[in-house]
Amino acid sequence: MTEIRLQKAIANSGVTSRRKAEVLITEGRVSVNDEIVTELGTKVTRSDKIEVDGVLITKEDKVYILYYKPAGEISAVEDNRGRSTVTDLFTELGKRVYPVGRLDYDTSGILILTNDGEFTQYMTHPKYEVTKTYRVKVDGILKRHEQKQMESGIMLEDGKTAPSEVNVIRDKKNKNMILEVTLHEGRNRQVRRMFEHFGLKVLKLTRVNYDFLNLEGLGEGEYRYLKPHEIKKLVANAKA
């Protein structure tokens, strides 16, 4: 019978990513056949009984969903303040999925949800540099030289940003501006903070592309399942 590493088995179950599974193991929160295991090199088979925090993990069919997240939803499985989350709809449908990365509460757009921890690792680990494009409406004008600065990287409180691509969609003189910004980082509130760096307030923010994926055919709050060739292409692009 094929053996795989314990952290991979946990990730394959959709409980969490492989990296987070390693943390759970070292913290003594994982048991195999009723014995606590803390060694990362431990290997298991399909017949082994694996529990995380006392809950038995099960092998689930992989699910990959492209969701048009509306503003006003939390990118989490639950919220201690009782706000709507991006998984509420899918919980009602009987699907246990988790958001891949996050979008801020006030941000709308593409969000992938899945129960495949290994896929999530490819999409979110900084070394894979998956690109995301945001359409941004700002109260004011990002001047040409400021666009150049943003493209080469600007210094924020948590360090210099990686180079990004900036395209102007609409420029209404001195009133407001609509731009598209493409980047591969995923820092907290990064796009908003990049514009705040130049004294500009973001009025609306939507993630319109995730790698080659877009929102075509979807309205806010709607979703579709990713096709097998799309999943393969996302992983291949991340590895490239």
Short mmCIF file of C-alpha atoms in Angstrom, two decimals:
data_model
loop_
_atom_site.label_atom_id
_atom_site.label_comp_id
_atom_site.label_asym_id
_atom_site.label_seq_id
_atom_site.Cartn_x
_atom_site.Cartn_y
_atom_site.Cartn_z
CA MET A 1 0.00 0.00 0.00
CA THR A 2 1.35 3.45 -0.96
CA GLU A 3 2.78 5.53 1.86
CA ILE A 4 2.80 9.34 1.91
CA ARG A 5 3.97 11.89 4.45
CA LEU A 6 1.50 12.69 7.19
CA GLN A 7 1.39 16.43 6.36
CA LYS A 8 0.55 15.62 2.74
CA ALA A 9 -2.27 13.31 3.82
CA ILE A 10 -3.71 16.10 5.96
CA ALA A 11 -3.41 18.60 3.12
CA ASN A 12 -5.02 16.16 0.70
CA SER A 13 -8.03 15.90 3.01
CA GLY A 14 -8.65 19.64 2.61
CA VAL A 15 -8.22 20.45 6.30
CA THR A 16 -5.42 22.91 5.69
CA SER A 17 -2.29 23.52 3.61
CA ARG A 18 0.73 21.24 3.89
CA ARG A 19 2.78 23.95 5.57
CA LYS A 20 0.11 24.55 8.23
CA ALA A 21 -0.29 20.80 8.65
CA GLU A 22 3.38 20.62 9.61
CA VAL A 23 2.73 23.18 12.35
CA LEU A 24 -0.22 21.14 13.65
CA ILE A 25 1.96 18.04 13.78
CA THR A 26 4.81 19.70 15.69
CA GLU A 27 2.28 21.18 18.12
CA GLY A 28 1.07 17.67 18.98
CA ARG A 29 -2.41 18.21 17.56
CA VAL A 30 -2.33 15.22 15.19
CA SER A 31 -2.77 11.55 16.01
CA VAL A 32 -2.33 8.45 13.86
CA ASN A 33 -4.17 5.31 14.99
CA ASP A 34 -4.88 7.02 18.35
CA GLU A 35 -1.20 7.87 18.97
CA ILE A 36 -0.02 11.50 19.03
CA VAL A 37 2.58 12.08 16.30
CA THR A 38 5.02 15.01 16.26
CA GLU A 39 7.60 13.78 13.75
CA LEU A 40 7.30 15.43 10.32
CA GLY A 41 8.87 12.43 8.59
CA THR A 42 6.01 10.12 9.63
CA LYS A 43 4.44 8.24 6.73
CA VAL A 44 0.89 6.94 6.57
CA THR A 45 -1.34 4.90 4.24
CA ARG A 46 -4.96 5.27 3.23
CA SER A 47 -5.96 2.71 5.90
CA ASP A 48 -4.50 4.70 8.81
CA LYS A 49 -6.81 6.60 11.16
CA ILE A 50 -5.70 10.25 11.21
CA GLU A 51 -7.20 12.82 13.55
CA VAL A 52 -6.55 16.56 13.83
CA ASP A 53 -7.61 18.09 17.15
CA GLY A 54 -9.58 14.91 17.78
CA VAL A 55 -11.51 15.14 14.51
CA LEU A 56 -11.15 12.31 12.02
CA ILE A 57 -10.05 13.50 8.59
CA THR A 58 -11.70 11.96 5.56
CA LYS A 59 -10.69 11.68 1.94
CA GLU A 60 -12.91 14.06 -0.02
CA ASP A 61 -13.36 14.61 -3.71
CA LYS A 62 -11.43 17.70 -4.72
CA VAL A 63 -13.52 20.81 -5.32
CA TYR A 64 -12.30 23.97 -7.05
CA ILE A 65 -14.63 26.96 -7.22
CA LEU A 66 -14.24 30.38 -8.83
CA TYR A 67 -16.41 32.76 -6.79
CA TYR A 68 -17.29 36.40 -7.51
CA LYS A 69 -16.98 37.67 -3.97
CA PRO A 70 -19.17 40.68 -3.19
CA ALA A 71 -17.94 43.47 -0.95
CA GLY A 72 -19.16 42.92 2.60
CA GLU A 73 -18.10 39.29 3.05
CA ILE A 74 -15.23 38.00 5.18
CA SER A 75 -12.64 35.78 3.49
CA ALA A 76 -12.83 33.14 6.20
CA VAL A 77 -14.76 30.04 7.20
CA GLU A 78 -16.39 31.80 10.15
CA ASP A 79 -16.45 35.21 11.78
CA ASN A 80 -16.68 35.84 15.51
CA ARG A 81 -18.65 39.04 14.85
CA GLY A 82 -21.37 37.21 12.97
CA ARG A 83 -20.65 38.73 9.56
CA SER A 84 -21.25 36.87 6.30
CA THR A 85 -18.32 34.79 5.08
CA VAL A 86 -17.32 33.59 1.63
CA THR A 87 -18.05 29.98 2.61
CA ASP A 88 -21.61 30.48 3.84
CA LEU A 89 -23.18 29.70 0.45
CA PHE A 90 -21.13 26.54 -0.01
CA THR A 91 -21.77 25.31 3.52
CA GLU A 92 -25.48 25.49 2.71
CA LEU A 93 -24.77 23.40 -0.40
CA GLY A 94 -22.99 20.82 1.75
CA LYS A 95 -19.47 21.57 0.49
CA ARG A 96 -16.55 22.05 2.87
CA VAL A 97 -14.21 24.48 1.12
CA TYR A 98 -11.73 27.13 2.19
CA PRO A 99 -10.72 30.42 0.56
CA VAL A 100 -7.41 30.47 -1.30
CA GLY A 101 -5.79 33.57 0.16
CA ARG A 102 -8.13 36.40 0.96
CA LEU A 103 -9.86 39.52 -0.26
CA ASP A 104 -10.57 42.36 2.15
CA TYR A 105 -14.07 42.85 3.53
CA ASP A 106 -14.64 45.89 1.29
CA THR A 107 -13.06 44.30 -1.81
CA SER A 108 -14.96 42.33 -4.43
CA GLY A 109 -13.85 40.04 -7.24
CA ILE A 110 -12.27 36.68 -7.98
CA LEU A 111 -11.73 34.35 -5.07
CA ILE A 112 -10.94 30.67 -5.44
CA LEU A 113 -12.28 28.21 -2.87
CA THR A 114 -11.14 24.61 -2.57
CA ASN A 115 -10.58 21.68 -0.23
CA ASP A 116 -7.20 20.90 -1.83
CA GLY A 117 -4.48 22.06 0.55
CA GLU A 118 -1.64 21.32 -1.86
CA PHE A 119 -3.27 23.41 -4.60
CA THR A 120 -3.71 26.23 -2.07
CA GLN A 121 0.01 26.09 -1.33
CA TYR A 122 0.85 26.58 -5.00
CA MET A 123 -1.53 29.52 -5.27
CA THR A 124 -0.51 31.35 -2.10
CA HIS A 125 3.17 30.68 -1.33
CA PRO A 126 5.20 33.80 -2.26
CA LYS A 127 7.81 31.79 -4.20
CA TYR A 128 5.23 30.85 -6.87
CA GLU A 129 4.41 34.50 -7.72
CA VAL A 130 0.87 33.98 -9.02
CA THR A 131 -0.31 37.25 -10.62
CA LYS A 132 -3.53 39.02 -9.67
CA THR A 133 -5.06 42.08 -11.37
CA TYR A 134 -7.17 44.63 -9.51
CA ARG A 135 -9.40 47.33 -10.97
CA VAL A 136 -9.12 50.37 -8.72
CA LYS A 137 -11.22 53.53 -8.57
CA VAL A 138 -9.46 56.28 -6.63
CA ASP A 139 -10.51 59.71 -5.39
CA GLY A 140 -7.94 61.77 -7.27
CA ILE A 141 -5.16 61.25 -9.80
CA LEU A 142 -2.13 58.98 -9.66
CA LYS A 143 0.39 61.09 -11.53
CA ARG A 144 2.60 59.67 -14.25
CA HIS A 145 5.77 59.72 -12.12
CA GLU A 146 3.85 58.07 -9.26
CA GLN A 147 2.72 55.32 -11.62
CA LYS A 148 6.37 54.76 -12.53
CA GLN A 149 7.29 54.56 -8.84
CA MET A 150 4.54 52.00 -8.23
CA GLU A 151 5.76 49.95 -11.19
CA SER A 152 9.30 49.83 -9.81
CA GLY A 153 8.25 49.30 -6.18
CA ILE A 154 7.42 51.66 -3.32
CA MET A 155 8.35 51.58 0.34
CA LEU A 156 5.50 50.70 2.70
CA GLU A 157 5.68 50.20 6.45
CA ASP A 158 6.28 46.46 5.96
CA GLY A 159 8.96 46.86 3.30
CA LYS A 160 9.33 47.66 -0.38
CA THR A 161 6.74 46.25 -2.73
CA ALA A 162 7.70 44.11 -5.69
CA PRO A 163 7.39 45.72 -9.14
CA SER A 164 3.81 45.90 -10.42
CA GLU A 165 2.11 46.74 -13.70
CA VAL A 166 -0.12 49.83 -13.83
CA ASN A 167 -2.58 50.63 -16.63
CA VAL A 168 -4.88 53.66 -16.73
CA ILE A 169 -8.47 52.76 -17.69
CA ARG A 170 -10.11 56.14 -17.16
CA ASP A 171 -8.79 59.55 -16.17
CA LYS A 172 -11.38 62.23 -15.35
CA LYS A 173 -9.03 65.20 -15.10
CA ASN A 174 -8.76 66.21 -11.43
CA LYS A 175 -11.74 64.19 -10.15
CA ASN A 176 -10.99 60.50 -10.03
CA MET A 177 -9.24 57.76 -11.90
CA ILE A 178 -9.76 54.09 -12.71
CA LEU A 179 -6.66 51.93 -13.07
CA GLU A 180 -5.71 48.29 -13.25
CA VAL A 181 -2.83 47.11 -11.09
CA THR A 182 -1.23 43.69 -11.57
CA LEU A 183 0.99 42.25 -8.84
CA HIS A 184 2.00 38.89 -7.44
CA GLU A 185 2.30 39.78 -3.76
CA GLY A 186 -0.52 39.30 -1.28
CA ARG A 187 0.17 41.55 1.68
CA ASN A 188 -2.69 42.70 3.90
CA ARG A 189 -4.59 45.57 2.23
CA GLN A 190 -1.64 46.01 -0.12
CA VAL A 191 -3.37 47.71 -3.06
CA ARG A 192 -5.18 50.18 -0.81
CA ARG A 193 -1.95 50.97 1.02
CA MET A 194 -0.07 51.49 -2.23
CA PHE A 195 -2.48 54.24 -3.24
CA GLU A 196 -2.60 55.67 0.28
CA HIS A 197 1.17 56.06 -0.05
CA PHE A 198 0.42 58.77 -2.63
CA GLY A 199 -2.40 60.33 -0.60
CA LEU A 200 -5.19 58.71 -2.63
CA LYS A 201 -8.28 57.03 -1.21
CA VAL A 202 -9.55 53.88 -2.91
CA LEU A 203 -13.27 54.21 -3.60
CA LYS A 204 -13.80 50.79 -5.14
CA LEU A 205 -11.55 47.75 -5.50
CA THR A 206 -12.26 44.61 -7.53
CA ARG A 207 -9.96 41.71 -8.35
CA VAL A 208 -10.71 41.09 -12.02
CA ASN A 209 -8.04 38.51 -12.89
CA TYR A 210 -6.38 35.64 -11.06
CA ASP A 211 -3.58 34.50 -13.34
CA PHE A 212 -5.50 33.81 -16.60
CA LEU A 213 -8.93 33.51 -14.89
CA ASN A 214 -11.47 36.34 -15.13
CA LEU A 215 -15.03 37.12 -14.04
CA GLU A 216 -16.64 36.63 -17.42
CA GLY A 217 -20.20 35.33 -17.14
CA LEU A 218 -20.47 35.86 -13.39
CA GLY A 219 -22.31 38.45 -11.33
CA GLU A 220 -21.50 39.30 -7.72
CA GLY A 221 -22.26 36.37 -5.44
CA GLU A 222 -22.22 33.87 -8.32
CA TYR A 223 -19.74 31.03 -8.87
CA ARG A 224 -18.66 28.29 -11.21
CA TYR A 225 -16.51 25.18 -10.89
CA LEU A 226 -13.04 25.34 -12.39
CA LYS A 227 -12.47 23.01 -15.32
CA PRO A 228 -9.73 20.34 -15.05
CA HIS A 229 -7.58 22.04 -17.68
CA GLU A 230 -7.85 25.34 -15.77
CA ILE A 231 -6.65 23.70 -12.55
CA LYS A 232 -3.71 22.09 -14.35
CA LYS A 233 -2.79 25.38 -16.02
CA LEU A 234 -2.88 27.30 -12.71
CA VAL A 235 -0.51 24.80 -11.09
CA ALA A 236 1.77 24.68 -14.16
CA ASN A 237 1.98 28.48 -14.30
CA ALA A 238 2.78 28.62 -10.58
CA LYS A 239 5.59 26.08 -11.00
CA ALA A 240 7.00 27.78 -14.13
#
